[in-house]
């Protein structure tokens, strides 16, 4: 009788699930702290950096293109929400359409901040400080909006709890106020 060794079986170790940005309030708050520090660093750099006229012109073009990209995507996302609210598309369609717009929204906002550093903003001017606060508000609002979207997607039955609707409406209002406020202040500052 020959003894055949049994094939070795390696036990399957469950893979550790990675914690994502929008998984908990803790992760969103950590990202918010990082965003605050990053925006503060950008403001500091903008005061200490001098650019020539050519680079200023390029930065202005990037600033305007980033505005079109980011704010345009925000308007499209809000349009998807209006389509759902008026019954012209399903919640899944609205969420999918909005989800696809996250990259252009964040890319536009990042482009605005990066190019704004090169535009030598007058941080002593009250309107510029308000604009920076609006940009910070946009950033923080965008982070918590990701958590909101995750919670809405988690509802398997396709219904949205009233508290999530109120949260969503508040998010949209804050977003629109911050974007429009920053645009108006940017336009006004460009007239000087």
mmCIF file of C-alpha atoms in Angstrom:
data_model
loop_
_atom_site.group_PDB
_atom_site.id
_atom_site.type_symbol
_atom_site.label_atom_id
_atom_site.label_comp_id
_atom_site.label_asym_id
_atom_site.label_seq_id
_atom_site.Cartn_x
_atom_site.Cartn_y
_atom_site.Cartn_z
ATOM 1 C CA UNK A 1 0.000 0.000 0.000
ATOM 2 C CA UNK A 2 1.489 3.279 -1.052
ATOM 3 C CA UNK A 3 0.809 6.445 0.759
ATOM 4 C CA UNK A 4 0.171 9.423 -1.423
ATOM 5 C CA UNK A 5 0.617 12.744 0.250
ATOM 6 C CA UNK A 6 -2.394 14.906 0.117
ATOM 7 C CA UNK A 7 -1.994 18.069 -1.880
ATOM 8 C CA UNK A 8 -1.268 20.984 0.350
ATOM 9 C CA UNK A 9 -4.167 23.263 0.743
ATOM 10 C CA UNK A 10 -3.443 26.857 1.533
ATOM 11 C CA UNK A 11 -6.204 28.352 3.608
ATOM 12 C CA UNK A 12 -7.892 31.283 1.963
ATOM 13 C CA UNK A 13 -7.339 34.387 3.994
ATOM 14 C CA UNK A 14 -10.069 36.917 3.434
ATOM 15 C CA UNK A 15 -8.672 40.060 1.925
ATOM 16 C CA UNK A 16 -8.858 43.050 4.169
ATOM 17 C CA UNK A 17 -11.290 45.534 2.770
ATOM 18 C CA UNK A 18 -9.764 48.895 2.164
ATOM 19 C CA UNK A 19 -11.277 51.913 3.789
ATOM 20 C CA UNK A 20 -12.458 54.354 1.133
ATOM 21 C CA UNK A 21 -12.743 58.118 1.214
ATOM 22 C CA UNK A 22 -16.530 58.142 1.506
ATOM 23 C CA UNK A 23 -16.894 55.166 3.858
ATOM 24 C CA UNK A 24 -17.221 57.061 7.135
ATOM 25 C CA UNK A 25 -17.398 60.558 8.549
ATOM 26 C CA UNK A 26 -13.901 59.942 9.953
ATOM 27 C CA UNK A 27 -12.406 59.474 6.495
ATOM 28 C CA UNK A 28 -14.264 62.489 5.134
ATOM 29 C CA UNK A 29 -13.081 64.601 8.094
ATOM 30 C CA UNK A 30 -9.493 63.447 7.567
ATOM 31 C CA UNK A 31 -9.737 64.461 3.908
ATOM 32 C CA UNK A 32 -11.241 67.797 4.971
ATOM 33 C CA UNK A 33 -8.269 68.477 7.252
ATOM 34 C CA UNK A 34 -5.939 67.619 4.375
ATOM 35 C CA UNK A 35 -7.876 69.935 2.059
ATOM 36 C CA UNK A 36 -7.704 72.806 4.573
ATOM 37 C CA UNK A 37 -3.958 72.345 4.945
ATOM 38 C CA UNK A 38 -3.503 72.169 1.164
ATOM 39 C CA UNK A 39 -5.524 75.327 0.538
ATOM 40 C CA UNK A 40 -3.598 77.110 3.281
ATOM 41 C CA UNK A 41 -0.320 76.045 1.679
ATOM 42 C CA UNK A 42 -1.537 77.280 -1.713
ATOM 43 C CA UNK A 43 -2.440 80.665 -0.208
ATOM 44 C CA UNK A 44 1.008 80.900 1.399
ATOM 45 C CA UNK A 45 2.742 80.020 -1.878
ATOM 46 C CA UNK A 46 0.654 82.571 -3.797
ATOM 47 C CA UNK A 47 1.969 85.361 -1.558
ATOM 48 C CA UNK A 48 5.605 84.325 -1.978
ATOM 49 C CA UNK A 49 5.622 83.419 -5.660
ATOM 50 C CA UNK A 50 6.166 85.929 -8.458
ATOM 51 C CA UNK A 51 5.332 85.041 -12.048
ATOM 52 C CA UNK A 52 6.057 86.840 -15.296
ATOM 53 C CA UNK A 53 3.362 88.181 -17.615
ATOM 54 C CA UNK A 54 3.410 85.134 -19.917
ATOM 55 C CA UNK A 55 2.933 82.644 -17.098
ATOM 56 C CA UNK A 56 0.211 84.885 -15.626
ATOM 57 C CA UNK A 57 -1.638 84.799 -18.956
ATOM 58 C CA UNK A 58 -1.341 80.996 -19.157
ATOM 59 C CA UNK A 59 -2.556 80.695 -15.552
ATOM 60 C CA UNK A 60 -5.524 82.924 -16.336
ATOM 61 C CA UNK A 61 -6.465 80.721 -19.297
ATOM 62 C CA UNK A 62 -6.159 77.565 -17.145
ATOM 63 C CA UNK A 63 -8.217 79.282 -14.443
ATOM 64 C CA UNK A 64 -11.047 80.044 -16.878
ATOM 65 C CA UNK A 65 -10.892 76.587 -18.484
ATOM 66 C CA UNK A 66 -11.009 74.977 -15.033
ATOM 67 C CA UNK A 67 -14.032 77.100 -14.159
ATOM 68 C CA UNK A 68 -15.830 75.892 -17.276
ATOM 69 C CA UNK A 69 -14.899 72.276 -16.531
ATOM 70 C CA UNK A 70 -15.717 72.238 -12.808
ATOM 71 C CA UNK A 71 -18.742 74.504 -12.686
ATOM 72 C CA UNK A 72 -20.132 73.056 -15.908
ATOM 73 C CA UNK A 73 -19.948 69.573 -14.416
ATOM 74 C CA UNK A 74 -21.644 70.802 -11.224
ATOM 75 C CA UNK A 75 -24.486 72.299 -13.261
ATOM 76 C CA UNK A 76 -24.841 69.023 -15.185
ATOM 77 C CA UNK A 77 -24.931 67.059 -11.901
ATOM 78 C CA UNK A 78 -27.628 69.336 -10.520
ATOM 79 C CA UNK A 79 -29.533 68.925 -13.792
ATOM 80 C CA UNK A 80 -29.499 65.138 -13.288
ATOM 81 C CA UNK A 81 -30.973 65.657 -9.820
ATOM 82 C CA UNK A 82 -33.713 67.878 -11.281
ATOM 83 C CA UNK A 83 -34.493 65.242 -13.900
ATOM 84 C CA UNK A 84 -34.980 62.683 -11.126
ATOM 85 C CA UNK A 85 -37.061 65.058 -8.986
ATOM 86 C CA UNK A 86 -39.373 65.755 -11.921
ATOM 87 C CA UNK A 87 -39.727 62.042 -12.740
ATOM 88 C CA UNK A 88 -37.887 62.278 -16.057
ATOM 89 C CA UNK A 89 -35.265 59.681 -15.062
ATOM 90 C CA UNK A 90 -34.811 57.020 -12.426
ATOM 91 C CA UNK A 91 -32.770 57.503 -9.280
ATOM 92 C CA UNK A 92 -30.197 55.011 -10.587
ATOM 93 C CA UNK A 93 -29.830 56.997 -13.832
ATOM 94 C CA UNK A 94 -29.433 60.261 -11.932
ATOM 95 C CA UNK A 95 -26.850 58.760 -9.573
ATOM 96 C CA UNK A 96 -24.909 57.190 -12.439
ATOM 97 C CA UNK A 97 -24.874 60.463 -14.368
ATOM 98 C CA UNK A 98 -23.779 62.411 -11.326
ATOM 99 C CA UNK A 99 -21.147 59.822 -10.384
ATOM 100 C CA UNK A 100 -19.522 60.207 -13.806
ATOM 101 C CA UNK A 101 -19.153 63.935 -13.193
ATOM 102 C CA UNK A 102 -17.059 63.662 -10.011
ATOM 103 C CA UNK A 103 -13.754 63.586 -11.897
ATOM 104 C CA UNK A 104 -14.400 66.746 -13.949
ATOM 105 C CA UNK A 105 -15.771 68.549 -10.887
ATOM 106 C CA UNK A 106 -12.692 67.759 -8.787
ATOM 107 C CA UNK A 107 -10.334 68.360 -11.730
ATOM 108 C CA UNK A 108 -11.926 71.762 -12.326
ATOM 109 C CA UNK A 109 -11.671 72.722 -8.667
ATOM 110 C CA UNK A 110 -8.038 71.551 -8.476
ATOM 111 C CA UNK A 111 -7.248 73.488 -11.657
ATOM 112 C CA UNK A 112 -8.829 76.615 -10.212
ATOM 113 C CA UNK A 113 -6.772 76.373 -7.037
ATOM 114 C CA UNK A 114 -3.490 75.543 -8.808
ATOM 115 C CA UNK A 115 -3.863 78.303 -11.393
ATOM 116 C CA UNK A 116 -5.113 80.743 -8.760
ATOM 117 C CA UNK A 117 -1.784 80.409 -6.964
ATOM 118 C CA UNK A 118 -0.089 81.853 -10.073
ATOM 119 C CA UNK A 119 -2.523 84.763 -10.392
ATOM 120 C CA UNK A 120 -1.095 86.498 -7.313
ATOM 121 C CA UNK A 121 -4.359 87.096 -5.434
ATOM 122 C CA UNK A 122 -4.467 90.011 -3.017
ATOM 123 C CA UNK A 123 -5.043 88.115 0.216
ATOM 124 C CA UNK A 124 -5.465 91.392 2.082
ATOM 125 C CA UNK A 125 -8.610 92.258 0.112
ATOM 126 C CA UNK A 126 -11.876 91.280 1.817
ATOM 127 C CA UNK A 127 -13.422 89.981 -1.430
ATOM 128 C CA UNK A 128 -10.434 87.714 -2.053
ATOM 129 C CA UNK A 129 -10.727 86.320 1.457
ATOM 130 C CA UNK A 130 -14.416 85.671 0.879
ATOM 131 C CA UNK A 131 -13.580 83.920 -2.399
ATOM 132 C CA UNK A 132 -11.027 81.711 -0.626
ATOM 133 C CA UNK A 133 -13.639 80.858 2.002
ATOM 134 C CA UNK A 134 -16.069 79.965 -0.787
ATOM 135 C CA UNK A 135 -13.463 77.694 -2.402
ATOM 136 C CA UNK A 136 -12.899 76.012 0.955
ATOM 137 C CA UNK A 137 -16.677 75.682 1.320
ATOM 138 C CA UNK A 138 -16.871 74.067 -2.130
ATOM 139 C CA UNK A 139 -14.177 71.605 -1.209
ATOM 140 C CA UNK A 140 -15.715 70.605 2.115
ATOM 141 C CA UNK A 141 -19.186 70.466 0.585
ATOM 142 C CA UNK A 142 -17.880 68.219 -2.185
ATOM 143 C CA UNK A 143 -16.315 65.838 0.310
ATOM 144 C CA UNK A 144 -19.504 65.422 2.323
ATOM 145 C CA UNK A 145 -21.503 65.125 -0.926
ATOM 146 C CA UNK A 146 -19.551 61.968 -1.726
ATOM 147 C CA UNK A 147 -20.674 60.459 1.564
ATOM 148 C CA UNK A 148 -24.259 61.485 0.814
ATOM 149 C CA UNK A 149 -24.128 59.850 -2.619
ATOM 150 C CA UNK A 150 -22.796 56.654 -1.062
ATOM 151 C CA UNK A 151 -25.659 56.593 1.458
ATOM 152 C CA UNK A 152 -28.269 57.160 -1.255
ATOM 153 C CA UNK A 153 -26.741 54.398 -3.422
ATOM 154 C CA UNK A 154 -26.876 52.002 -0.461
ATOM 155 C CA UNK A 155 -30.669 52.126 -0.419
ATOM 156 C CA UNK A 156 -31.596 48.965 -2.244
ATOM 157 C CA UNK A 157 -35.283 49.738 -2.694
ATOM 158 C CA UNK A 158 -34.650 52.900 -4.728
ATOM 159 C CA UNK A 159 -36.398 55.151 -2.237
ATOM 160 C CA UNK A 160 -34.740 58.129 -0.644
ATOM 161 C CA UNK A 161 -35.400 58.940 2.994
ATOM 162 C CA UNK A 162 -36.651 62.490 3.624
ATOM 163 C CA UNK A 163 -33.547 63.325 5.681
ATOM 164 C CA UNK A 164 -31.358 62.362 2.697
ATOM 165 C CA UNK A 165 -33.480 64.562 0.432
ATOM 166 C CA UNK A 166 -33.016 67.513 2.782
ATOM 167 C CA UNK A 167 -29.303 66.761 3.023
ATOM 168 C CA UNK A 168 -29.095 66.636 -0.790
ATOM 169 C CA UNK A 169 -31.004 69.881 -1.220
ATOM 170 C CA UNK A 170 -28.752 71.604 1.299
ATOM 171 C CA UNK A 171 -25.675 70.267 -0.487
ATOM 172 C CA UNK A 172 -26.924 71.597 -3.832
ATOM 173 C CA UNK A 173 -27.754 75.026 -2.385
ATOM 174 C CA UNK A 174 -24.346 75.358 -0.709
ATOM 175 C CA UNK A 175 -22.643 74.242 -3.912
ATOM 176 C CA UNK A 176 -24.486 76.761 -6.076
ATOM 177 C CA UNK A 177 -23.952 79.616 -3.608
ATOM 178 C CA UNK A 178 -20.214 78.917 -3.382
ATOM 179 C CA UNK A 179 -19.683 78.485 -7.129
ATOM 180 C CA UNK A 180 -21.705 81.561 -8.098
ATOM 181 C CA UNK A 181 -20.181 83.626 -5.306
ATOM 182 C CA UNK A 182 -16.644 82.711 -6.366
ATOM 183 C CA UNK A 183 -17.466 83.461 -10.014
ATOM 184 C CA UNK A 184 -18.912 86.883 -9.188
ATOM 185 C CA UNK A 185 -15.970 87.801 -6.965
ATOM 186 C CA UNK A 186 -13.490 86.551 -9.563
ATOM 187 C CA UNK A 187 -15.191 88.645 -12.237
ATOM 188 C CA UNK A 188 -15.259 91.692 -10.002
ATOM 189 C CA UNK A 189 -11.589 91.278 -9.071
ATOM 190 C CA UNK A 190 -10.662 91.000 -12.764
ATOM 191 C CA UNK A 191 -12.204 94.412 -13.415
ATOM 192 C CA UNK A 192 -9.672 96.180 -11.204
#
